[in-house]
JSON list of C-alpha atoms in Angstrom, two decimals:
[
{"chain": "N", "resi": 60, "resn": "MET", "atom": "CA", "xyz": [-145.01, 19.03, -21.17]},
{"chain": "N", "resi": 61, "resn": "SER", "atom": "CA", "xyz": [-142.37, 20.30, -23.59]},
{"chain": "N", "resi": 62, "resn": "THR", "atom": "CA", "xyz": [-142.74, 23.60, -25.44]},
{"chain": "N", "resi": 63, "resn": "SER", "atom": "CA", "xyz": [-143.34, 21.85, -28.76]},
{"chain": "N", "resi": 64, "resn": "GLU", "atom": "CA", "xyz": [-146.18, 19.82, -27.22]},
{"chain": "N", "resi": 65, "resn": "MET", "atom": "CA", "xyz": [-147.69, 22.97, -25.73]},
{"chain": "N", "resi": 66, "resn": "ASP", "atom": "CA", "xyz": [-147.53, 24.61, -29.17]},
{"chain": "N", "resi": 67, "resn": "LEU", "atom": "CA", "xyz": [-148.99, 21.62, -31.00]},
{"chain": "N", "resi": 68, "resn": "GLU", "atom": "CA", "xyz": [-152.58, 22.87, -30.84]},
{"chain": "N", "resi": 69, "resn": "LEU", "atom": "CA", "xyz": [-151.63, 26.22, -32.40]},
{"chain": "N", "resi": 70, "resn": "LYS", "atom": "CA", "xyz": [-149.58, 24.48, -35.11]},
{"chain": "N", "resi": 71, "resn": "LEU", "atom": "CA", "xyz": [-152.44, 22.15, -36.03]},
{"chain": "N", "resi": 72, "resn": "ARG", "atom": "CA", "xyz": [-154.91, 25.03, -36.12]},
{"chain": "N", "resi": 73, "resn": "MET", "atom": "CA", "xyz": [-152.66, 27.06, -38.45]},
{"chain": "N", "resi": 74, "resn": "MET", "atom": "CA", "xyz": [-152.20, 24.00, -40.66]},
{"chain": "N", "resi": 75, "resn": "ARG", "atom": "CA", "xyz": [-155.97, 23.51, -40.92]},
{"chain": "N", "resi": 76, "resn": "TYR", "atom": "CA", "xyz": [-156.48, 27.21, -41.70]},
{"chain": "N", "resi": 77, "resn": "LEU", "atom": "CA", "xyz": [-153.81, 27.27, -44.42]},
{"chain": "N", "resi": 78, "resn": "TRP", "atom": "CA", "xyz": [-155.10, 23.98, -45.86]},
{"chain": "N", "resi": 79, "resn": "THR", "atom": "CA", "xyz": [-158.61, 25.43, -46.02]},
{"chain": "N", "resi": 80, "resn": "ILE", "atom": "CA", "xyz": [-157.38, 28.42, -48.05]},
{"chain": "N", "resi": 81, "resn": "GLY", "atom": "CA", "xyz": [-155.47, 26.25, -50.53]},
{"chain": "N", "resi": 82, "resn": "TYR", "atom": "CA", "xyz": [-152.01, 25.54, -49.14]},
{"chain": "N", "resi": 83, "resn": "PHE", "atom": "CA", "xyz": [-150.07, 22.30, -48.90]},
{"chain": "N", "resi": 84, "resn": "VAL", "atom": "CA", "xyz": [-148.83, 22.25, -45.31]},
{"chain": "N", "resi": 85, "resn": "ARG", "atom": "CA", "xyz": [-146.14, 20.66, -43.18]},
{"chain": "N", "resi": 86, "resn": "ARG", "atom": "CA", "xyz": [-145.02, 21.25, -39.63]},
{"chain": "N", "resi": 87, "resn": "ASN", "atom": "CA", "xyz": [-141.68, 21.21, -37.85]},
{"chain": "N", "resi": 88, "resn": "ILE", "atom": "CA", "xyz": [-139.62, 21.66, -41.00]},
{"chain": "N", "resi": 89, "resn": "ARG", "atom": "CA", "xyz": [-135.92, 21.40, -40.22]},
{"chain": "N", "resi": 90, "resn": "VAL", "atom": "CA", "xyz": [-133.70, 24.33, -41.14]},
{"chain": "N", "resi": 91, "resn": "PRO", "atom": "CA", "xyz": [-130.15, 22.94, -41.32]},
{"chain": "N", "resi": 92, "resn": "ARG", "atom": "CA", "xyz": [-126.99, 24.85, -40.49]},
{"chain": "N", "resi": 93, "resn": "GLN", "atom": "CA", "xyz": [-125.23, 25.89, -43.64]},
{"chain": "N", "resi": 94, "resn": "ASN", "atom": "CA", "xyz": [-121.59, 25.10, -43.08]},
{"chain": "N", "resi": 95, "resn": "PHE", "atom": "CA", "xyz": [-119.07, 22.61, -44.39]},
{"chain": "N", "resi": 96, "resn": "ILE", "atom": "CA", "xyz": [-118.42, 20.85, -41.09]},
{"chain": "N", "resi": 97, "resn": "SER", "atom": "CA", "xyz": [-121.87, 20.00, -39.84]},
{"chain": "N", "resi": 98, "resn": "HIS", "atom": "CA", "xyz": [-125.38, 19.61, -41.18]},
{"chain": "N", "resi": 99, "resn": "ASP", "atom": "CA", "xyz": [-126.98, 19.88, -37.76]},
{"chain": "N", "resi": 100, "resn": "GLN", "atom": "CA", "xyz": [-130.41, 21.40, -37.42]},
{"chain": "N", "resi": 101, "resn": "ALA", "atom": "CA", "xyz": [-130.13, 25.12, -36.72]},
{"chain": "N", "resi": 102, "resn": "THR", "atom": "CA", "xyz": [-133.81, 25.66, -36.07]},
{"chain": "N", "resi": 103, "resn": "ASP", "atom": "CA", "xyz": [-137.18, 24.65, -37.44]},
{"chain": "N", "resi": 104, "resn": "ILE", "atom": "CA", "xyz": [-140.24, 26.22, -39.00]},
{"chain": "N", "resi": 105, "resn": "ASP", "atom": "CA", "xyz": [-143.36, 25.45, -36.98]},
{"chain": "N", "resi": 106, "resn": "VAL", "atom": "CA", "xyz": [-145.72, 25.52, -39.98]},
{"chain": "N", "resi": 107, "resn": "PHE", "atom": "CA", "xyz": [-144.71, 25.76, -43.63]},
{"chain": "N", "resi": 108, "resn": "GLY", "atom": "CA", "xyz": [-147.30, 26.37, -46.33]},
{"chain": "N", "resi": 109, "resn": "LEU", "atom": "CA", "xyz": [-146.92, 26.20, -50.10]},
{"chain": "N", "resi": 110, "resn": "LYS", "atom": "CA", "xyz": [-149.64, 27.41, -52.45]},
{"chain": "N", "resi": 111, "resn": "ILE", "atom": "CA", "xyz": [-149.39, 26.77, -56.20]},
{"chain": "N", "resi": 112, "resn": "ASP", "atom": "CA", "xyz": [-151.55, 28.83, -58.54]},
{"chain": "N", "resi": 113, "resn": "ASP", "atom": "CA", "xyz": [-153.07, 27.96, -61.92]},
{"chain": "N", "resi": 114, "resn": "GLU", "atom": "CA", "xyz": [-149.96, 29.12, -63.78]},
{"chain": "N", "resi": 115, "resn": "LEU", "atom": "CA", "xyz": [-147.62, 27.08, -61.52]},
{"chain": "N", "resi": 116, "resn": "GLY", "atom": "CA", "xyz": [-146.45, 30.13, -59.62]},
{"chain": "N", "resi": 117, "resn": "TYR", "atom": "CA", "xyz": [-146.05, 29.57, -55.91]},
{"chain": "N", "resi": 118, "resn": "LYS", "atom": "CA", "xyz": [-146.43, 31.37, -52.63]},
{"chain": "N", "resi": 119, "resn": "ILE", "atom": "CA", "xyz": [-144.66, 30.36, -49.43]},
{"chain": "N", "resi": 120, "resn": "THR", "atom": "CA", "xyz": [-146.08, 31.10, -45.99]},
{"chain": "N", "resi": 121, "resn": "ILE", "atom": "CA", "xyz": [-144.31, 30.33, -42.74]},
{"chain": "N", "resi": 122, "resn": "CYS", "atom": "CA", "xyz": [-145.67, 30.43, -39.20]},
{"chain": "N", "resi": 123, "resn": "ASP", "atom": "CA", "xyz": [-144.09, 30.60, -35.78]},
{"chain": "N", "resi": 124, "resn": "CYS", "atom": "CA", "xyz": [-146.44, 29.33, -33.06]},
{"chain": "N", "resi": 125, "resn": "LYS", "atom": "CA", "xyz": [-145.70, 29.93, -29.39]},
{"chain": "N", "resi": 126, "resn": "SER", "atom": "CA", "xyz": [-147.70, 29.36, -26.22]},
{"chain": "N", "resi": 127, "resn": "GLY", "atom": "CA", "xyz": [-147.74, 32.13, -23.66]},
{"chain": "N", "resi": 128, "resn": "ALA", "atom": "CA", "xyz": [-147.19, 35.84, -24.18]},
{"chain": "N", "resi": 129, "resn": "GLY", "atom": "CA", "xyz": [-144.46, 38.39, -24.37]},
{"chain": "N", "resi": 130, "resn": "ILE", "atom": "CA", "xyz": [-141.26, 36.52, -23.64]},
{"chain": "N", "resi": 131, "resn": "GLY", "atom": "CA", "xyz": [-138.87, 36.99, -26.54]},
{"chain": "N", "resi": 132, "resn": "THR", "atom": "CA", "xyz": [-141.50, 38.40, -28.88]},
{"chain": "N", "resi": 133, "resn": "ALA", "atom": "CA", "xyz": [-139.23, 40.99, -30.52]},
{"chain": "N", "resi": 134, "resn": "SER", "atom": "CA", "xyz": [-136.43, 38.48, -31.09]},
{"chain": "N", "resi": 135, "resn": "ARG", "atom": "CA", "xyz": [-138.89, 35.92, -32.49]},
{"chain": "N", "resi": 136, "resn": "LEU", "atom": "CA", "xyz": [-140.24, 38.53, -34.92]},
{"chain": "N", "resi": 137, "resn": "PHE", "atom": "CA", "xyz": [-136.73, 39.33, -36.17]},
{"chain": "N", "resi": 138, "resn": "TRP", "atom": "CA", "xyz": [-135.96, 35.60, -36.40]},
{"chain": "N", "resi": 139, "resn": "LEU", "atom": "CA", "xyz": [-139.14, 35.04, -38.42]},
{"chain": "N", "resi": 140, "resn": "SER", "atom": "CA", "xyz": [-138.31, 37.95, -40.70]},
{"chain": "N", "resi": 141, "resn": "GLY", "atom": "CA", "xyz": [-134.92, 36.35, -41.40]},
{"chain": "N", "resi": 142, "resn": "LEU", "atom": "CA", "xyz": [-136.56, 33.04, -42.30]},
{"chain": "N", "resi": 143, "resn": "MET", "atom": "CA", "xyz": [-138.98, 34.87, -44.59]},
{"chain": "N", "resi": 144, "resn": "ASP", "atom": "CA", "xyz": [-136.04, 36.37, -46.47]},
{"chain": "N", "resi": 145, "resn": "TYR", "atom": "CA", "xyz": [-134.12, 33.09, -46.55]},
{"chain": "N", "resi": 146, "resn": "TYR", "atom": "CA", "xyz": [-137.05, 31.08, -47.99]},
{"chain": "N", "resi": 147, "resn": "TYR", "atom": "CA", "xyz": [-138.50, 33.94, -50.10]},
{"chain": "N", "resi": 148, "resn": "ALA", "atom": "CA", "xyz": [-141.73, 33.64, -48.14]},
{"chain": "N", "resi": 149, "resn": "SER", "atom": "CA", "xyz": [-144.31, 36.18, -49.16]},
{"chain": "N", "resi": 150, "resn": "LEU", "atom": "CA", "xyz": [-146.30, 35.86, -45.94]},
{"chain": "N", "resi": 151, "resn": "SER", "atom": "CA", "xyz": [-145.70, 34.89, -42.34]},
{"chain": "N", "resi": 152, "resn": "TYR", "atom": "CA", "xyz": [-147.74, 34.59, -39.18]},
{"chain": "N", "resi": 153, "resn": "PHE", "atom": "CA", "xyz": [-146.56, 34.90, -35.61]},
{"chain": "N", "resi": 154, "resn": "VAL", "atom": "CA", "xyz": [-149.13, 33.09, -33.49]},
{"chain": "N", "resi": 155, "resn": "ARG", "atom": "CA", "xyz": [-149.20, 33.24, -29.70]},
{"chain": "N", "resi": 156, "resn": "THR", "atom": "CA", "xyz": [-151.79, 32.00, -27.27]},
{"chain": "N", "resi": 157, "resn": "LYS", "atom": "CA", "xyz": [-152.02, 35.61, -26.08]},
{"chain": "N", "resi": 158, "resn": "MET", "atom": "CA", "xyz": [-150.49, 38.57, -27.83]},
{"chain": "N", "resi": 159, "resn": "SER", "atom": "CA", "xyz": [-149.06, 40.92, -25.24]},
{"chain": "N", "resi": 160, "resn": "GLY", "atom": "CA", "xyz": [-149.86, 44.37, -26.49]},
{"chain": "N", "resi": 161, "resn": "PHE", "atom": "CA", "xyz": [-149.56, 46.85, -29.26]},
{"chain": "N", "resi": 162, "resn": "GLU", "atom": "CA", "xyz": [-145.83, 47.52, -28.91]},
{"chain": "N", "resi": 163, "resn": "TYR", "atom": "CA", "xyz": [-145.12, 44.49, -31.09]},
{"chain": "N", "resi": 164, "resn": "MET", "atom": "CA", "xyz": [-147.78, 45.28, -33.67]},
{"chain": "N", "resi": 165, "resn": "THR", "atom": "CA", "xyz": [-145.71, 48.11, -35.18]},
{"chain": "N", "resi": 166, "resn": "LEU", "atom": "CA", "xyz": [-142.58, 45.96, -35.34]},
{"chain": "N", "resi": 167, "resn": "ALA", "atom": "CA", "xyz": [-144.49, 43.03, -36.86]},
{"chain": "N", "resi": 168, "resn": "ASP", "atom": "CA", "xyz": [-146.09, 45.32, -39.43]},
{"chain": "N", "resi": 169, "resn": "ARG", "atom": "CA", "xyz": [-142.74, 46.82, -40.38]},
{"chain": "N", "resi": 170, "resn": "LEU", "atom": "CA", "xyz": [-141.29, 43.32, -40.86]},
{"chain": "N", "resi": 171, "resn": "GLY", "atom": "CA", "xyz": [-144.29, 42.15, -42.91]},
{"chain": "N", "resi": 172, "resn": "ILE", "atom": "CA", "xyz": [-145.48, 39.65, -40.31]},
{"chain": "N", "resi": 173, "resn": "PHE", "atom": "CA", "xyz": [-149.09, 39.08, -39.21]},
{"chain": "N", "resi": 174, "resn": "PRO", "atom": "CA", "xyz": [-149.28, 38.66, -35.44]},
{"chain": "N", "resi": 175, "resn": "LEU", "atom": "CA", "xyz": [-152.24, 36.58, -34.24]},
{"chain": "N", "resi": 176, "resn": "SER", "atom": "CA", "xyz": [-153.53, 35.63, -30.83]},
{"chain": "N", "resi": 177, "resn": "ALA", "atom": "CA", "xyz": [-155.44, 32.37, -30.37]},
{"chain": "N", "resi": 178, "resn": "ASP", "atom": "CA", "xyz": [-158.67, 34.39, -30.20]},
{"chain": "N", "resi": 179, "resn": "GLU", "atom": "CA", "xyz": [-157.89, 36.13, -33.52]},
{"chain": "N", "resi": 180, "resn": "LEU", "atom": "CA", "xyz": [-157.09, 32.74, -35.05]},
{"chain": "N", "resi": 181, "resn": "THR", "atom": "CA", "xyz": [-160.53, 31.54, -33.90]},
{"chain": "N", "resi": 182, "resn": "ARG", "atom": "CA", "xyz": [-162.13, 34.47, -35.74]},
{"chain": "N", "resi": 183, "resn": "LEU", "atom": "CA", "xyz": [-160.17, 33.57, -38.91]},
{"chain": "N", "resi": 184, "resn": "GLU", "atom": "CA", "xyz": [-161.23, 29.92, -38.60]},
{"chain": "N", "resi": 185, "resn": "ASN", "atom": "CA", "xyz": [-164.87, 30.98, -38.28]},
{"chain": "N", "resi": 186, "resn": "ALA", "atom": "CA", "xyz": [-164.66, 33.46, -41.18]},
{"chain": "N", "resi": 187, "resn": "TYR", "atom": "CA", "xyz": [-163.15, 30.88, -43.54]},
{"chain": "N", "resi": 188, "resn": "GLY", "atom": "CA", "xyz": [-165.25, 27.93, -42.37]},
{"chain": "N", "resi": 189, "resn": "VAL", "atom": "CA", "xyz": [-162.30, 25.87, -41.15]},
{"chain": "N", "resi": 190, "resn": "ASP", "atom": "CA", "xyz": [-163.35, 22.32, -40.24]},
{"chain": "N", "resi": 191, "resn": "LYS", "atom": "CA", "xyz": [-162.09, 22.10, -36.65]},
{"chain": "N", "resi": 192, "resn": "ASN", "atom": "CA", "xyz": [-163.01, 18.42, -36.40]},
{"chain": "N", "resi": 193, "resn": "ARG", "atom": "CA", "xyz": [-160.73, 17.06, -39.13]},
{"chain": "N", "resi": 194, "resn": "PHE", "atom": "CA", "xyz": [-160.11, 13.58, -37.86]},
{"chain": "N", "resi": 195, "resn": "PHE", "atom": "CA", "xyz": [-157.29, 12.34, -40.06]},
{"chain": "N", "resi": 196, "resn": "GLY", "atom": "CA", "xyz": [-154.17, 13.75, -41.62]},
{"chain": "N", "resi": 197, "resn": "PRO", "atom": "CA", "xyz": [-151.41, 16.06, -40.52]},
{"chain": "N", "resi": 198, "resn": "PHE", "atom": "CA", "xyz": [-153.91, 18.36, -38.77]},
{"chain": "N", "resi": 199, "resn": "CYS", "atom": "CA", "xyz": [-154.96, 15.75, -36.23]},
{"chain": "N", "resi": 200, "resn": "LYS", "atom": "CA", "xyz": [-153.54, 15.39, -32.72]},
{"chain": "N", "resi": 201, "resn": "GLU", "atom": "CA", "xyz": [-153.94, 11.64, -33.04]},
{"chain": "N", "resi": 202, "resn": "GLN", "atom": "CA", "xyz": [-151.81, 11.45, -36.20]},
{"chain": "N", "resi": 203, "resn": "ALA", "atom": "CA", "xyz": [-148.80, 10.25, -34.20]},
{"chain": "N", "resi": 204, "resn": "LYS", "atom": "CA", "xyz": [-150.80, 7.17, -33.14]},
{"chain": "N", "resi": 205, "resn": "VAL", "atom": "CA", "xyz": [-151.70, 6.48, -36.78]},
{"chain": "N", "resi": 206, "resn": "ASP", "atom": "CA", "xyz": [-148.05, 6.89, -37.81]},
{"chain": "N", "resi": 207, "resn": "ASP", "atom": "CA", "xyz": [-146.95, 4.50, -35.03]},
{"chain": "N", "resi": 208, "resn": "ALA", "atom": "CA", "xyz": [-149.53, 1.90, -36.09]},
{"chain": "N", "resi": 209, "resn": "LEU", "atom": "CA", "xyz": [-148.41, 2.12, -39.74]},
{"chain": "N", "resi": 210, "resn": "ALA", "atom": "CA", "xyz": [-144.76, 1.77, -38.66]},
{"chain": "N", "resi": 211, "resn": "GLU", "atom": "CA", "xyz": [-145.65, -1.39, -36.74]},
{"chain": "N", "resi": 212, "resn": "LEU", "atom": "CA", "xyz": [-147.48, -2.80, -39.76]},
{"chain": "N", "resi": 213, "resn": "ARG", "atom": "CA", "xyz": [-144.51, -2.03, -42.01]},
{"chain": "N", "resi": 214, "resn": "LYS", "atom": "CA", "xyz": [-142.18, -3.73, -39.52]},
{"chain": "N", "resi": 215, "resn": "ASP", "atom": "CA", "xyz": [-144.43, -6.81, -39.44]},
{"chain": "N", "resi": 216, "resn": "LEU", "atom": "CA", "xyz": [-144.50, -6.96, -43.25]},
{"chain": "N", "resi": 217, "resn": "HIS", "atom": "CA", "xyz": [-140.71, -6.95, -43.47]},
{"chain": "N", "resi": 218, "resn": "GLU", "atom": "CA", "xyz": [-140.15, -9.66, -40.87]}
]
């Protein structure tokens, strides 16, 4: 199983949480290289959230979701901080299956990032009444099957 597949559950959970509190959400947003020679993908944002208020102001939230614990945490926090600055994000979450200790909490706090373990995310979901059984839409594991079926129908219509 690839890393992105292992992280899918965390990504979908963050999407559902952000959606519940009023964000438009997308996952795996490409961040292109900014040079004149190539427009290759430099990296991606696991979960991107956009919230528009009553006066058409907006708030951007980005999330980095990783399975496991500890490996590369400090570098991921600095990376996420850079993306926050680049996209003028006012909020970011670093979500790991297990958060590996308090040494990263100080760094995350200093960078303005909220670190969450899967257990802490569960508490947030419960506190905000997140519907964990959403069966359709970008929050669903089965969405890829729906997308594939729609692609097949489109192909059949154009033949």
